[in-house]
Amino acid sequence: MLDPDPVPAKTGTLPEQSQRRRGRSSRRALTPAELSAWIHDQEGAIAKRWMGELRSRGERRDPQMDELLEAFLDLLVSFLAPGIGPWRTQVEPLFQQAAELFGNLGALRGQAAGEAVEEMQLLREAILRFLFRNPPVRSEGGIGFREMLRLNRLVDLAVTHASVGHTDALFFNLLHGTGVSDRPRGEALDEIHAELQHLAEERDRLFASAEALGLGPGE
């Protein structure tokens, strides 16, 4: 004989259950604008944490390379807040170009493709650490599923294009018979720095347009 279906245990009187349901329904998740504003406020700390993770990997320190990496991380992180909001259509092409350039730099640093991708993945880890340790307090409901998907999609986009940039750089070097040097060449570094500066200027122009409309980068 089959056992009957289990009967749910009573957890309180009907008024108590109704009160709990009302309490849960009043806890709304963060809106995209609120999450964007929180990320914008945390940009410097997220980039610093990301840089700390890169430095802990045991790679030989180079002041010039450290300065370039810091500029890269600052630029990439600055695209996150507008990238999950209404400006994502305008931001994503610049974000993709910056990620590909980061992959180019990884190839010049002598990294394998997996290493360049892993460094970009550390951005996700840095964001999650801040969400856990210093969560947004504007809403008790936390981050909504849709907003978390948008944020993860943006990081996935960076990971994909970092891999593309790394592969393109290797192909270019092999095509011209130069291989990949153990130390980045000054000329190549200067070129990457110039492209990075151009992307930063494009970002600044985009943000200036947003401010002219009365919007901040995270709105």
PDB file of C-alpha atoms in Angstrom:
ATOM      1  CA  MET A   1       0.000   0.000   0.000  1.00  0.00           C
ATOM      2  CA  LEU A   2       1.374   3.374  -0.998  1.00  0.00           C
ATOM      3  CA  ASP A   3       2.118   5.865   1.720  1.00  0.00           C
ATOM      4  CA  PRO A   4      -0.192   8.874   1.645  1.00  0.00           C
ATOM      5  CA  ASP A   5       1.145  12.228   0.560  1.00  0.00           C
ATOM      6  CA  PRO A   6       2.867  14.003   3.426  1.00  0.00           C
ATOM      7  CA  VAL A   7       0.837  16.660   5.154  1.00  0.00           C
ATOM      8  CA  PRO A   8       2.672  20.004   5.451  1.00  0.00           C
ATOM      9  CA  ALA A   9       3.506  20.825   9.033  1.00  0.00           C
ATOM     10  CA  LYS A  10       1.720  23.800  10.506  1.00  0.00           C
ATOM     11  CA  THR A  11       4.160  26.648  10.940  1.00  0.00           C
ATOM     12  CA  GLY A  12       1.818  29.187  12.498  1.00  0.00           C
ATOM     13  CA  THR A  13      -1.681  30.557  12.508  1.00  0.00           C
ATOM     14  CA  LEU A  14      -3.237  31.962   9.355  1.00  0.00           C
ATOM     15  CA  PRO A  15      -2.650  35.603  10.394  1.00  0.00           C
ATOM     16  CA  GLU A  16       1.026  34.808  11.115  1.00  0.00           C
ATOM     17  CA  GLN A  17       1.475  33.111   7.739  1.00  0.00           C
ATOM     18  CA  SER A  18      -0.195  36.020   5.955  1.00  0.00           C
ATOM     19  CA  GLN A  19       2.094  38.490   7.735  1.00  0.00           C
ATOM     20  CA  ARG A  20       5.195  36.537   6.676  1.00  0.00           C
ATOM     21  CA  ARG A  21       3.997  36.479   3.059  1.00  0.00           C
ATOM     22  CA  ARG A  22       3.468  40.234   3.111  1.00  0.00           C
ATOM     23  CA  GLY A  23       6.964  40.673   4.548  1.00  0.00           C
ATOM     24  CA  ARG A  24       8.522  38.593   1.774  1.00  0.00           C
ATOM     25  CA  SER A  25       6.606  40.386  -0.963  1.00  0.00           C
ATOM     26  CA  SER A  26       7.774  43.786   0.326  1.00  0.00           C
ATOM     27  CA  ARG A  27      11.439  42.849  -0.122  1.00  0.00           C
ATOM     28  CA  ARG A  28      12.089  43.953  -3.669  1.00  0.00           C
ATOM     29  CA  ALA A  29      15.326  43.275  -5.524  1.00  0.00           C
ATOM     30  CA  LEU A  30      17.721  46.006  -6.600  1.00  0.00           C
ATOM     31  CA  THR A  31      16.816  47.759  -9.810  1.00  0.00           C
ATOM     32  CA  PRO A  32      19.425  47.854 -12.626  1.00  0.00           C
ATOM     33  CA  ALA A  33      19.999  51.554 -11.865  1.00  0.00           C
ATOM     34  CA  GLU A  34      20.637  50.829  -8.177  1.00  0.00           C
ATOM     35  CA  LEU A  35      23.040  48.004  -8.955  1.00  0.00           C
ATOM     36  CA  SER A  36      24.825  50.202 -11.511  1.00  0.00           C
ATOM     37  CA  ALA A  37      25.186  52.973  -8.938  1.00  0.00           C
ATOM     38  CA  TRP A  38      26.629  50.524  -6.392  1.00  0.00           C
ATOM     39  CA  ILE A  39      29.165  49.179  -8.904  1.00  0.00           C
ATOM     40  CA  HIS A  40      30.100  52.730  -9.877  1.00  0.00           C
ATOM     41  CA  ASP A  41      30.807  53.516  -6.214  1.00  0.00           C
ATOM     42  CA  GLN A  42      32.982  50.390  -5.879  1.00  0.00           C
ATOM     43  CA  GLU A  43      34.972  50.770  -9.119  1.00  0.00           C
ATOM     44  CA  GLY A  44      38.274  51.808  -7.564  1.00  0.00           C
ATOM     45  CA  ALA A  45      38.169  49.099  -4.905  1.00  0.00           C
ATOM     46  CA  ILE A  46      37.203  46.384  -7.422  1.00  0.00           C
ATOM     47  CA  ALA A  47      40.074  47.343  -9.765  1.00  0.00           C
ATOM     48  CA  LYS A  48      42.498  47.402  -6.832  1.00  0.00           C
ATOM     49  CA  ARG A  49      41.365  43.973  -5.682  1.00  0.00           C
ATOM     50  CA  TRP A  50      41.683  42.610  -9.226  1.00  0.00           C
ATOM     51  CA  MET A  51      45.201  44.011  -9.512  1.00  0.00           C
ATOM     52  CA  GLY A  52      46.102  42.410  -6.191  1.00  0.00           C
ATOM     53  CA  GLU A  53      44.985  39.035  -7.517  1.00  0.00           C
ATOM     54  CA  LEU A  54      47.143  39.459 -10.640  1.00  0.00           C
ATOM     55  CA  ARG A  55      50.188  40.394  -8.562  1.00  0.00           C
ATOM     56  CA  SER A  56      49.730  37.372  -6.322  1.00  0.00           C
ATOM     57  CA  ARG A  57      50.228  35.014  -9.266  1.00  0.00           C
ATOM     58  CA  GLY A  58      54.007  35.193  -8.947  1.00  0.00           C
ATOM     59  CA  GLU A  59      54.774  36.878 -12.273  1.00  0.00           C
ATOM     60  CA  ARG A  60      57.993  38.873 -12.353  1.00  0.00           C
ATOM     61  CA  ARG A  61      57.209  42.462 -11.420  1.00  0.00           C
ATOM     62  CA  ASP A  62      57.803  45.189 -13.972  1.00  0.00           C
ATOM     63  CA  PRO A  63      56.891  48.803 -13.014  1.00  0.00           C
ATOM     64  CA  GLN A  64      56.061  49.717 -16.613  1.00  0.00           C
ATOM     65  CA  MET A  65      53.875  46.642 -17.023  1.00  0.00           C
ATOM     66  CA  ASP A  66      52.189  47.218 -13.665  1.00  0.00           C
ATOM     67  CA  GLU A  67      51.281  50.747 -14.701  1.00  0.00           C
ATOM     68  CA  LEU A  68      49.823  49.518 -17.983  1.00  0.00           C
ATOM     69  CA  LEU A  69      47.865  46.740 -16.263  1.00  0.00           C
ATOM     70  CA  GLU A  70      46.423  49.175 -13.743  1.00  0.00           C
ATOM     71  CA  ALA A  71      45.242  51.403 -16.586  1.00  0.00           C
ATOM     72  CA  PHE A  72      43.630  48.374 -18.257  1.00  0.00           C
ATOM     73  CA  LEU A  73      41.818  47.269 -15.115  1.00  0.00           C
ATOM     74  CA  ASP A  74      40.584  50.774 -14.337  1.00  0.00           C
ATOM     75  CA  LEU A  75      39.224  51.100 -17.879  1.00  0.00           C
ATOM     76  CA  LEU A  76      37.532  47.692 -17.942  1.00  0.00           C
ATOM     77  CA  VAL A  77      35.920  48.140 -14.529  1.00  0.00           C
ATOM     78  CA  SER A  78      34.654  51.598 -15.487  1.00  0.00           C
ATOM     79  CA  PHE A  79      32.483  49.994 -18.187  1.00  0.00           C
ATOM     80  CA  LEU A  80      30.639  47.680 -15.789  1.00  0.00           C
ATOM     81  CA  ALA A  81      28.168  50.136 -14.262  1.00  0.00           C
ATOM     82  CA  PRO A  82      26.861  51.606 -17.549  1.00  0.00           C
ATOM     83  CA  GLY A  83      27.209  48.194 -19.189  1.00  0.00           C
ATOM     84  CA  ILE A  84      24.348  46.693 -17.169  1.00  0.00           C
ATOM     85  CA  GLY A  85      22.136  49.747 -17.533  1.00  0.00           C
ATOM     86  CA  PRO A  86      20.498  51.598 -20.421  1.00  0.00           C
ATOM     87  CA  TRP A  87      23.894  52.536 -21.898  1.00  0.00           C
ATOM     88  CA  ARG A  88      24.984  48.953 -22.484  1.00  0.00           C
ATOM     89  CA  THR A  89      24.448  49.190 -26.273  1.00  0.00           C
ATOM     90  CA  GLN A  90      26.922  52.062 -26.464  1.00  0.00           C
ATOM     91  CA  VAL A  91      29.330  50.609 -23.910  1.00  0.00           C
ATOM     92  CA  GLU A  92      29.658  47.029 -25.139  1.00  0.00           C
ATOM     93  CA  PRO A  93      31.669  47.767 -28.326  1.00  0.00           C
ATOM     94  CA  LEU A  94      34.245  49.734 -26.310  1.00  0.00           C
ATOM     95  CA  PHE A  95      34.282  47.051 -23.632  1.00  0.00           C
ATOM     96  CA  GLN A  96      34.901  44.359 -26.240  1.00  0.00           C
ATOM     97  CA  GLN A  97      37.769  46.319 -27.789  1.00  0.00           C
ATOM     98  CA  ALA A  98      39.367  46.852 -24.374  1.00  0.00           C
ATOM     99  CA  ALA A  99      39.076  43.132 -23.581  1.00  0.00           C
ATOM    100  CA  GLU A 100      40.642  42.160 -26.926  1.00  0.00           C
ATOM    101  CA  LEU A 101      43.473  44.588 -26.301  1.00  0.00           C
ATOM    102  CA  PHE A 102      43.970  42.985 -22.895  1.00  0.00           C
ATOM    103  CA  GLY A 103      44.282  39.632 -24.671  1.00  0.00           C
ATOM    104  CA  ASN A 104      46.847  41.168 -27.073  1.00  0.00           C
ATOM    105  CA  LEU A 105      48.872  42.276 -24.073  1.00  0.00           C
ATOM    106  CA  GLY A 106      48.679  38.787 -22.582  1.00  0.00           C
ATOM    107  CA  ALA A 107      50.232  37.338 -25.726  1.00  0.00           C
ATOM    108  CA  LEU A 108      53.020  39.927 -25.603  1.00  0.00           C
ATOM    109  CA  ARG A 109      53.639  38.992 -21.999  1.00  0.00           C
ATOM    110  CA  GLY A 110      54.219  35.408 -23.122  1.00  0.00           C
ATOM    111  CA  GLN A 111      51.018  34.071 -21.585  1.00  0.00           C
ATOM    112  CA  ALA A 112      49.189  31.005 -22.782  1.00  0.00           C
ATOM    113  CA  ALA A 113      45.588  31.533 -23.882  1.00  0.00           C
ATOM    114  CA  GLY A 114      44.285  29.956 -20.689  1.00  0.00           C
ATOM    115  CA  GLU A 115      46.290  32.361 -18.545  1.00  0.00           C
ATOM    116  CA  ALA A 116      44.884  35.433 -20.271  1.00  0.00           C
ATOM    117  CA  VAL A 117      41.346  34.077 -19.882  1.00  0.00           C
ATOM    118  CA  GLU A 118      41.953  33.205 -16.230  1.00  0.00           C
ATOM    119  CA  GLU A 119      43.132  36.741 -15.494  1.00  0.00           C
ATOM    120  CA  MET A 120      39.940  38.126 -16.989  1.00  0.00           C
ATOM    121  CA  GLN A 121      37.877  35.625 -14.996  1.00  0.00           C
ATOM    122  CA  LEU A 122      39.364  37.122 -11.839  1.00  0.00           C
ATOM    123  CA  LEU A 123      37.197  40.173 -12.485  1.00  0.00           C
ATOM    124  CA  ARG A 124      34.116  38.068 -11.729  1.00  0.00           C
ATOM    125  CA  GLU A 125      35.711  36.822  -8.515  1.00  0.00           C
ATOM    126  CA  ALA A 126      36.532  40.373  -7.426  1.00  0.00           C
ATOM    127  CA  ILE A 127      32.935  41.507  -8.054  1.00  0.00           C
ATOM    128  CA  LEU A 128      31.458  38.541  -6.176  1.00  0.00           C
ATOM    129  CA  ARG A 129      33.734  39.182  -3.202  1.00  0.00           C
ATOM    130  CA  PHE A 130      32.472  42.745  -2.952  1.00  0.00           C
ATOM    131  CA  LEU A 131      28.861  41.686  -3.375  1.00  0.00           C
ATOM    132  CA  PHE A 132      29.291  39.230  -0.500  1.00  0.00           C
ATOM    133  CA  ARG A 133      31.387  41.366   1.851  1.00  0.00           C
ATOM    134  CA  ASN A 134      29.976  44.803   1.078  1.00  0.00           C
ATOM    135  CA  PRO A 135      26.536  44.208  -0.432  1.00  0.00           C
ATOM    136  CA  PRO A 136      24.316  47.027  -1.641  1.00  0.00           C
ATOM    137  CA  VAL A 137      22.061  48.221   1.171  1.00  0.00           C
ATOM    138  CA  ARG A 138      19.441  50.028  -0.886  1.00  0.00           C
ATOM    139  CA  SER A 139      17.195  46.979  -0.918  1.00  0.00           C
ATOM    140  CA  GLU A 140      16.710  44.031   1.434  1.00  0.00           C
ATOM    141  CA  GLY A 141      15.806  41.839  -1.516  1.00  0.00           C
ATOM    142  CA  GLY A 142      19.370  41.720  -2.856  1.00  0.00           C
ATOM    143  CA  ILE A 143      20.243  41.443  -6.523  1.00  0.00           C
ATOM    144  CA  GLY A 144      17.617  40.156  -8.881  1.00  0.00           C
ATOM    145  CA  PHE A 145      18.169  37.205 -11.183  1.00  0.00           C
ATOM    146  CA  ARG A 146      17.962  39.367 -14.307  1.00  0.00           C
ATOM    147  CA  GLU A 147      20.524  41.851 -13.017  1.00  0.00           C
ATOM    148  CA  MET A 148      22.922  39.085 -11.985  1.00  0.00           C
ATOM    149  CA  LEU A 149      22.602  37.545 -15.451  1.00  0.00           C
ATOM    150  CA  ARG A 150      23.412  40.893 -17.047  1.00  0.00           C
ATOM    151  CA  LEU A 151      26.498  41.293 -14.883  1.00  0.00           C
ATOM    152  CA  ASN A 152      27.706  37.757 -15.612  1.00  0.00           C
ATOM    153  CA  ARG A 153      27.015  38.212 -19.312  1.00  0.00           C
ATOM    154  CA  LEU A 154      29.177  41.315 -19.331  1.00  0.00           C
ATOM    155  CA  VAL A 155      32.078  39.485 -17.675  1.00  0.00           C
ATOM    156  CA  ASP A 156      31.622  36.547 -20.073  1.00  0.00           C
ATOM    157  CA  LEU A 157      31.836  39.022 -22.944  1.00  0.00           C
ATOM    158  CA  ALA A 158      35.175  40.274 -21.617  1.00  0.00           C
ATOM    159  CA  VAL A 159      36.478  36.710 -21.186  1.00  0.00           C
ATOM    160  CA  THR A 160      35.495  35.773 -24.747  1.00  0.00           C
ATOM    161  CA  HIS A 161      37.087  38.820 -26.336  1.00  0.00           C
ATOM    162  CA  ALA A 162      40.248  38.533 -24.244  1.00  0.00           C
ATOM    163  CA  SER A 163      40.643  35.054 -25.716  1.00  0.00           C
ATOM    164  CA  VAL A 164      40.000  36.429 -29.221  1.00  0.00           C
ATOM    165  CA  GLY A 165      42.580  39.167 -28.717  1.00  0.00           C
ATOM    166  CA  HIS A 166      45.171  36.696 -27.465  1.00  0.00           C
ATOM    167  CA  THR A 167      44.600  34.381 -30.425  1.00  0.00           C
ATOM    168  CA  ASP A 168      44.771  37.242 -32.933  1.00  0.00           C
ATOM    169  CA  ALA A 169      48.073  38.452 -31.477  1.00  0.00           C
ATOM    170  CA  LEU A 170      49.605  34.976 -31.672  1.00  0.00           C
ATOM    171  CA  PHE A 171      48.386  34.521 -35.239  1.00  0.00           C
ATOM    172  CA  PHE A 172      49.869  37.869 -36.261  1.00  0.00           C
ATOM    173  CA  ASN A 173      53.215  37.013 -34.699  1.00  0.00           C
ATOM    174  CA  LEU A 174      53.333  33.556 -36.270  1.00  0.00           C
ATOM    175  CA  LEU A 175      52.282  34.945 -39.652  1.00  0.00           C
ATOM    176  CA  HIS A 176      55.211  37.354 -39.581  1.00  0.00           C
ATOM    177  CA  GLY A 177      57.590  34.768 -38.202  1.00  0.00           C
ATOM    178  CA  THR A 178      58.367  36.699 -35.042  1.00  0.00           C
ATOM    179  CA  GLY A 179      56.962  34.338 -32.456  1.00  0.00           C
ATOM    180  CA  VAL A 180      56.173  35.634 -28.987  1.00  0.00           C
ATOM    181  CA  SER A 181      58.991  37.204 -27.023  1.00  0.00           C
ATOM    182  CA  ASP A 182      59.547  36.565 -23.315  1.00  0.00           C
ATOM    183  CA  ARG A 183      59.521  40.331 -22.708  1.00  0.00           C
ATOM    184  CA  PRO A 184      57.100  42.725 -24.401  1.00  0.00           C
ATOM    185  CA  ARG A 185      58.790  44.974 -26.904  1.00  0.00           C
ATOM    186  CA  GLY A 186      58.785  48.699 -26.266  1.00  0.00           C
ATOM    187  CA  GLU A 187      57.251  49.487 -29.625  1.00  0.00           C
ATOM    188  CA  ALA A 188      54.391  47.039 -29.120  1.00  0.00           C
ATOM    189  CA  LEU A 189      53.760  48.351 -25.617  1.00  0.00           C
ATOM    190  CA  ASP A 190      53.642  51.922 -26.896  1.00  0.00           C
ATOM    191  CA  GLU A 191      51.078  50.905 -29.502  1.00  0.00           C
ATOM    192  CA  ILE A 192      48.898  49.155 -26.912  1.00  0.00           C
ATOM    193  CA  HIS A 193      49.166  52.141 -24.595  1.00  0.00           C
ATOM    194  CA  ALA A 194      48.051  54.475 -27.405  1.00  0.00           C
ATOM    195  CA  GLU A 195      45.049  52.261 -28.212  1.00  0.00           C
ATOM    196  CA  LEU A 196      44.175  52.067 -24.534  1.00  0.00           C
ATOM    197  CA  GLN A 197      44.285  55.840 -24.273  1.00  0.00           C
ATOM    198  CA  HIS A 198      42.024  56.138 -27.303  1.00  0.00           C
ATOM    199  CA  LEU A 199      39.446  53.831 -25.696  1.00  0.00           C
ATOM    200  CA  ALA A 200      39.604  55.849 -22.483  1.00  0.00           C
ATOM    201  CA  GLU A 201      38.915  59.022 -24.463  1.00  0.00           C
ATOM    202  CA  GLU A 202      35.960  57.358 -26.192  1.00  0.00           C
ATOM    203  CA  ARG A 203      34.635  56.317 -22.780  1.00  0.00           C
ATOM    204  CA  ASP A 204      34.995  59.850 -21.437  1.00  0.00           C
ATOM    205  CA  ARG A 205      33.089  61.258 -24.430  1.00  0.00           C
ATOM    206  CA  LEU A 206      30.298  58.736 -23.870  1.00  0.00           C
ATOM    207  CA  PHE A 207      30.070  59.554 -20.176  1.00  0.00           C
ATOM    208  CA  ALA A 208      30.093  63.276 -20.959  1.00  0.00           C
ATOM    209  CA  SER A 209      27.091  62.711 -23.235  1.00  0.00           C
ATOM    210  CA  ALA A 210      25.336  60.881 -20.400  1.00  0.00           C
ATOM    211  CA  GLU A 211      26.013  63.717 -17.970  1.00  0.00           C
ATOM    212  CA  ALA A 212      24.731  66.240 -20.509  1.00  0.00           C
ATOM    213  CA  LEU A 213      21.423  64.365 -20.374  1.00  0.00           C
ATOM    214  CA  GLY A 214      21.452  64.517 -16.576  1.00  0.00           C
ATOM    215  CA  LEU A 215      22.588  60.909 -16.156  1.00  0.00           C
ATOM    216  CA  GLY A 216      25.637  59.485 -14.434  1.00  0.00           C
ATOM    217  CA  PRO A 217      27.667  56.526 -15.745  1.00  0.00           C
ATOM    218  CA  GLY A 218      25.654  54.193 -13.549  1.00  0.00           C
ATOM    219  CA  GLU A 219      22.222  55.410 -14.589  1.00  0.00           C
TER     220      GLU A 219
END
